[in-house]
Protein backbone atom coordinates (compact mmCIF):
# COMPACT_ATOMS: atom_id res chain seq x y z
CA UNK A 1 0.00 0.00 0.00
CA UNK A 2 2.82 2.34 0.83
CA UNK A 3 4.23 2.40 -2.70
CA UNK A 4 0.90 3.09 -4.41
CA UNK A 5 -0.11 5.78 -1.91
CA UNK A 6 3.31 7.44 -2.02
CA UNK A 7 3.15 7.54 -5.82
CA UNK A 8 -0.21 9.30 -5.65
CA UNK A 9 1.10 11.78 -3.08
CA UNK A 10 4.17 12.59 -5.19
CA UNK A 11 1.89 13.28 -8.15
CA UNK A 12 -0.16 15.58 -5.95
CA UNK A 13 3.00 17.41 -4.91
CA UNK A 14 3.54 18.50 -8.51
CA UNK A 15 -0.12 19.29 -9.16
CA UNK A 16 -0.23 21.51 -6.06
CA UNK A 17 2.87 23.34 -7.25
CA UNK A 18 1.38 23.94 -10.69
CA UNK A 19 -1.90 25.06 -9.11
CA UNK A 20 0.11 27.57 -7.09
CA UNK A 21 1.55 28.99 -10.29
CA UNK A 22 -1.96 29.37 -11.72
CA UNK A 23 -3.27 30.92 -8.49
CA UNK A 24 -0.55 33.57 -8.60
CA UNK A 25 -2.36 35.13 -11.56
CA UNK A 26 -5.34 35.97 -9.32
CA UNK A 27 -5.01 39.69 -8.50
CA UNK A 28 -6.90 39.21 -5.21
CA UNK A 29 -4.25 36.85 -3.80
CA UNK A 30 -0.81 37.83 -2.65
CA UNK A 31 2.19 35.79 -3.69
CA UNK A 32 2.97 35.16 -0.03
CA UNK A 33 -0.48 33.73 0.65
CA UNK A 34 -0.41 31.49 -2.43
CA UNK A 35 3.02 30.04 -1.71
CA UNK A 36 2.43 29.68 2.01
CA UNK A 37 -0.67 27.59 1.41
CA UNK A 38 0.82 25.73 -1.55
CA UNK A 39 4.04 25.11 0.37
CA UNK A 40 2.19 23.70 3.36
CA UNK A 41 0.13 21.40 1.13
CA UNK A 42 3.23 20.30 -0.81
CA UNK A 43 5.16 19.62 2.40
CA UNK A 44 2.19 17.67 3.77
CA UNK A 45 2.06 15.51 0.66
CA UNK A 46 5.74 14.61 1.05
CA UNK A 47 5.40 14.09 4.82
CA UNK A 48 2.45 11.75 4.28
CA UNK A 49 4.63 9.52 2.09
CA UNK A 50 6.46 8.50 5.25
CA UNK A 51 3.43 8.43 7.52
CA UNK A 52 1.09 6.41 5.34
CA UNK A 53 1.52 3.16 7.26
CA UNK A 54 1.17 4.82 10.65
CA UNK A 55 -2.16 5.12 12.46
CA UNK A 56 -4.14 7.97 10.96
CA UNK A 57 -1.96 8.20 7.85
CA UNK A 58 -4.70 7.18 5.44
CA UNK A 59 -7.16 9.55 7.12
CA UNK A 60 -4.69 12.43 6.79
CA UNK A 61 -4.39 11.50 3.12
CA UNK A 62 -8.17 11.78 2.77
CA UNK A 63 -8.02 15.21 4.41
CA UNK A 64 -5.46 16.26 1.81
CA UNK A 65 -7.77 14.99 -0.95
CA UNK A 66 -10.63 17.10 0.42
CA UNK A 67 -8.37 20.15 0.60
CA UNK A 68 -7.24 19.54 -2.97
CA UNK A 69 -10.85 19.46 -4.18
CA UNK A 70 -11.67 22.55 -2.09
CA UNK A 71 -8.80 24.41 -3.75
CA UNK A 72 -11.11 24.52 -6.76
CA UNK A 73 -12.63 27.65 -5.21
CA UNK A 74 -9.36 29.40 -6.09
CA UNK A 75 -8.32 27.48 -9.21
CA UNK A 76 -11.46 25.97 -10.80
CA UNK A 77 -9.50 23.26 -12.64
CA UNK A 78 -8.64 21.82 -9.23
CA UNK A 79 -12.20 20.54 -8.81
CA UNK A 80 -11.45 18.13 -11.64
CA UNK A 81 -7.85 17.41 -10.63
CA UNK A 82 -8.87 16.96 -6.99
CA UNK A 83 -11.56 14.47 -7.96
CA UNK A 84 -9.08 12.56 -10.12
CA UNK A 85 -6.56 12.38 -7.28
CA UNK A 86 -9.26 11.40 -4.77
CA UNK A 87 -10.13 8.48 -7.06
CA UNK A 88 -6.45 7.60 -7.36
CA UNK A 89 -6.13 7.80 -3.57
CA UNK A 90 -9.05 5.44 -3.10
CA UNK A 91 -7.57 3.00 -5.63
CA UNK A 92 -4.13 3.22 -3.99
CA UNK A 93 -5.52 2.44 -0.55
CA UNK A 94 -7.98 -0.23 -1.73
CA UNK A 95 -5.70 -2.14 -4.08
CA UNK A 96 -2.62 -1.49 -1.95
CA UNK A 97 -4.24 -3.30 0.96
CA UNK A 98 -5.18 -6.20 -1.31
CA UNK A 99 -1.59 -6.43 -2.54
CA UNK A 100 -0.28 -6.35 1.04
CA UNK A 101 -2.66 -9.17 2.01
CA UNK A 102 -1.57 -11.24 -1.00
CA UNK A 103 2.09 -10.69 -0.14
CA UNK A 104 1.45 -11.80 3.45
CA UNK A 105 -0.34 -14.95 2.26
CA UNK A 106 2.47 -15.73 -0.18
CA UNK A 107 5.13 -15.21 2.52
CA UNK A 108 3.22 -17.49 4.92
CA UNK A 109 2.95 -20.13 2.20
CA UNK A 110 6.67 -19.88 1.50
CA UNK A 111 7.45 -20.22 5.23
CA UNK A 112 5.27 -23.34 5.47
CA UNK A 113 6.96 -24.92 2.47
CA UNK A 114 10.49 -24.16 3.63
CA UNK A 115 10.05 -25.37 7.22
CA UNK A 116 11.08 -29.00 7.79
CA UNK A 117 8.24 -31.48 8.24
CA UNK A 118 7.76 -32.83 11.75
CA UNK A 119 8.56 -36.59 12.14
mmCIF file of C-alpha atoms in Angstrom:
data_model
loop_
_atom_site.group_PDB
_atom_site.id
_atom_site.type_symbol
_atom_site.label_atom_id
_atom_site.label_comp_id
_atom_site.label_asym_id
_atom_site.label_seq_id
_atom_site.Cartn_x
_atom_site.Cartn_y
_atom_site.Cartn_z
ATOM 1 C CA UNK A 1 0.000 0.000 0.000
ATOM 2 C CA UNK A 2 2.822 2.336 0.831
ATOM 3 C CA UNK A 3 4.227 2.396 -2.697
ATOM 4 C CA UNK A 4 0.905 3.085 -4.405
ATOM 5 C CA UNK A 5 -0.109 5.776 -1.911
ATOM 6 C CA UNK A 6 3.307 7.437 -2.019
ATOM 7 C CA UNK A 7 3.151 7.544 -5.822
ATOM 8 C CA UNK A 8 -0.207 9.297 -5.654
ATOM 9 C CA UNK A 9 1.096 11.778 -3.083
ATOM 10 C CA UNK A 10 4.171 12.589 -5.190
ATOM 11 C CA UNK A 11 1.888 13.284 -8.155
ATOM 12 C CA UNK A 12 -0.164 15.585 -5.946
ATOM 13 C CA UNK A 13 3.000 17.409 -4.908
ATOM 14 C CA UNK A 14 3.540 18.502 -8.507
ATOM 15 C CA UNK A 15 -0.123 19.291 -9.158
ATOM 16 C CA UNK A 16 -0.233 21.505 -6.057
ATOM 17 C CA UNK A 17 2.870 23.341 -7.246
ATOM 18 C CA UNK A 18 1.376 23.940 -10.688
ATOM 19 C CA UNK A 19 -1.904 25.059 -9.111
ATOM 20 C CA UNK A 20 0.107 27.569 -7.087
ATOM 21 C CA UNK A 21 1.546 28.993 -10.287
ATOM 22 C CA UNK A 22 -1.962 29.368 -11.725
ATOM 23 C CA UNK A 23 -3.275 30.917 -8.489
ATOM 24 C CA UNK A 24 -0.550 33.569 -8.602
ATOM 25 C CA UNK A 25 -2.361 35.133 -11.561
ATOM 26 C CA UNK A 26 -5.341 35.974 -9.323
ATOM 27 C CA UNK A 27 -5.009 39.689 -8.501
ATOM 28 C CA UNK A 28 -6.897 39.209 -5.215
ATOM 29 C CA UNK A 29 -4.253 36.855 -3.803
ATOM 30 C CA UNK A 30 -0.811 37.832 -2.649
ATOM 31 C CA UNK A 31 2.187 35.790 -3.691
ATOM 32 C CA UNK A 32 2.970 35.163 -0.030
ATOM 33 C CA UNK A 33 -0.477 33.729 0.645
ATOM 34 C CA UNK A 34 -0.410 31.494 -2.428
ATOM 35 C CA UNK A 35 3.023 30.043 -1.713
ATOM 36 C CA UNK A 36 2.432 29.677 2.007
ATOM 37 C CA UNK A 37 -0.672 27.585 1.407
ATOM 38 C CA UNK A 38 0.821 25.732 -1.549
ATOM 39 C CA UNK A 39 4.036 25.115 0.367
ATOM 40 C CA UNK A 40 2.187 23.698 3.360
ATOM 41 C CA UNK A 41 0.131 21.396 1.128
ATOM 42 C CA UNK A 42 3.230 20.305 -0.811
ATOM 43 C CA UNK A 43 5.156 19.619 2.405
ATOM 44 C CA UNK A 44 2.190 17.672 3.768
ATOM 45 C CA UNK A 45 2.058 15.509 0.658
ATOM 46 C CA UNK A 46 5.738 14.609 1.054
ATOM 47 C CA UNK A 47 5.399 14.089 4.816
ATOM 48 C CA UNK A 48 2.455 11.751 4.279
ATOM 49 C CA UNK A 49 4.625 9.521 2.088
ATOM 50 C CA UNK A 50 6.463 8.497 5.246
ATOM 51 C CA UNK A 51 3.428 8.435 7.523
ATOM 52 C CA UNK A 52 1.085 6.414 5.339
ATOM 53 C CA UNK A 53 1.517 3.155 7.256
ATOM 54 C CA UNK A 54 1.169 4.824 10.650
ATOM 55 C CA UNK A 55 -2.160 5.117 12.456
ATOM 56 C CA UNK A 56 -4.139 7.969 10.960
ATOM 57 C CA UNK A 57 -1.964 8.196 7.845
ATOM 58 C CA UNK A 58 -4.703 7.176 5.443
ATOM 59 C CA UNK A 59 -7.163 9.554 7.118
ATOM 60 C CA UNK A 60 -4.690 12.431 6.792
ATOM 61 C CA UNK A 61 -4.393 11.504 3.123
ATOM 62 C CA UNK A 62 -8.168 11.777 2.771
ATOM 63 C CA UNK A 63 -8.018 15.211 4.415
ATOM 64 C CA UNK A 64 -5.456 16.263 1.805
ATOM 65 C CA UNK A 65 -7.772 14.987 -0.945
ATOM 66 C CA UNK A 66 -10.631 17.096 0.424
ATOM 67 C CA UNK A 67 -8.369 20.147 0.602
ATOM 68 C CA UNK A 68 -7.243 19.538 -2.969
ATOM 69 C CA UNK A 69 -10.850 19.464 -4.179
ATOM 70 C CA UNK A 70 -11.673 22.553 -2.086
ATOM 71 C CA UNK A 71 -8.798 24.412 -3.754
ATOM 72 C CA UNK A 72 -11.109 24.522 -6.761
ATOM 73 C CA UNK A 73 -12.629 27.646 -5.214
ATOM 74 C CA UNK A 74 -9.364 29.403 -6.086
ATOM 75 C CA UNK A 75 -8.318 27.478 -9.213
ATOM 76 C CA UNK A 76 -11.455 25.971 -10.802
ATOM 77 C CA UNK A 77 -9.504 23.256 -12.640
ATOM 78 C CA UNK A 78 -8.642 21.822 -9.231
ATOM 79 C CA UNK A 79 -12.197 20.540 -8.813
ATOM 80 C CA UNK A 80 -11.452 18.126 -11.635
ATOM 81 C CA UNK A 81 -7.851 17.406 -10.628
ATOM 82 C CA UNK A 82 -8.867 16.964 -6.988
ATOM 83 C CA UNK A 83 -11.558 14.475 -7.957
ATOM 84 C CA UNK A 84 -9.077 12.556 -10.117
ATOM 85 C CA UNK A 85 -6.559 12.382 -7.278
ATOM 86 C CA UNK A 86 -9.256 11.401 -4.769
ATOM 87 C CA UNK A 87 -10.134 8.482 -7.058
ATOM 88 C CA UNK A 88 -6.446 7.596 -7.356
ATOM 89 C CA UNK A 89 -6.126 7.801 -3.570
ATOM 90 C CA UNK A 90 -9.048 5.438 -3.095
ATOM 91 C CA UNK A 91 -7.569 3.005 -5.626
ATOM 92 C CA UNK A 92 -4.129 3.223 -3.992
ATOM 93 C CA UNK A 93 -5.524 2.440 -0.552
ATOM 94 C CA UNK A 94 -7.981 -0.225 -1.728
ATOM 95 C CA UNK A 95 -5.698 -2.140 -4.076
ATOM 96 C CA UNK A 96 -2.616 -1.489 -1.953
ATOM 97 C CA UNK A 97 -4.241 -3.297 0.960
ATOM 98 C CA UNK A 98 -5.175 -6.202 -1.306
ATOM 99 C CA UNK A 99 -1.589 -6.427 -2.540
ATOM 100 C CA UNK A 100 -0.279 -6.347 1.039
ATOM 101 C CA UNK A 101 -2.661 -9.169 2.013
ATOM 102 C CA UNK A 102 -1.573 -11.244 -1.002
ATOM 103 C CA UNK A 103 2.094 -10.693 -0.139
ATOM 104 C CA UNK A 104 1.455 -11.797 3.448
ATOM 105 C CA UNK A 105 -0.342 -14.954 2.256
ATOM 106 C CA UNK A 106 2.466 -15.734 -0.178
ATOM 107 C CA UNK A 107 5.129 -15.210 2.525
ATOM 108 C CA UNK A 108 3.216 -17.488 4.917
ATOM 109 C CA UNK A 109 2.951 -20.129 2.198
ATOM 110 C CA UNK A 110 6.672 -19.881 1.504
ATOM 111 C CA UNK A 111 7.446 -20.218 5.227
ATOM 112 C CA UNK A 112 5.265 -23.341 5.471
ATOM 113 C CA UNK A 113 6.959 -24.916 2.471
ATOM 114 C CA UNK A 114 10.485 -24.158 3.630
ATOM 115 C CA UNK A 115 10.053 -25.375 7.218
ATOM 116 C CA UNK A 116 11.078 -29.004 7.791
ATOM 117 C CA UNK A 117 8.243 -31.480 8.243
ATOM 118 C CA UNK A 118 7.759 -32.830 11.750
ATOM 119 C CA UNK A 119 8.555 -36.590 12.136
#
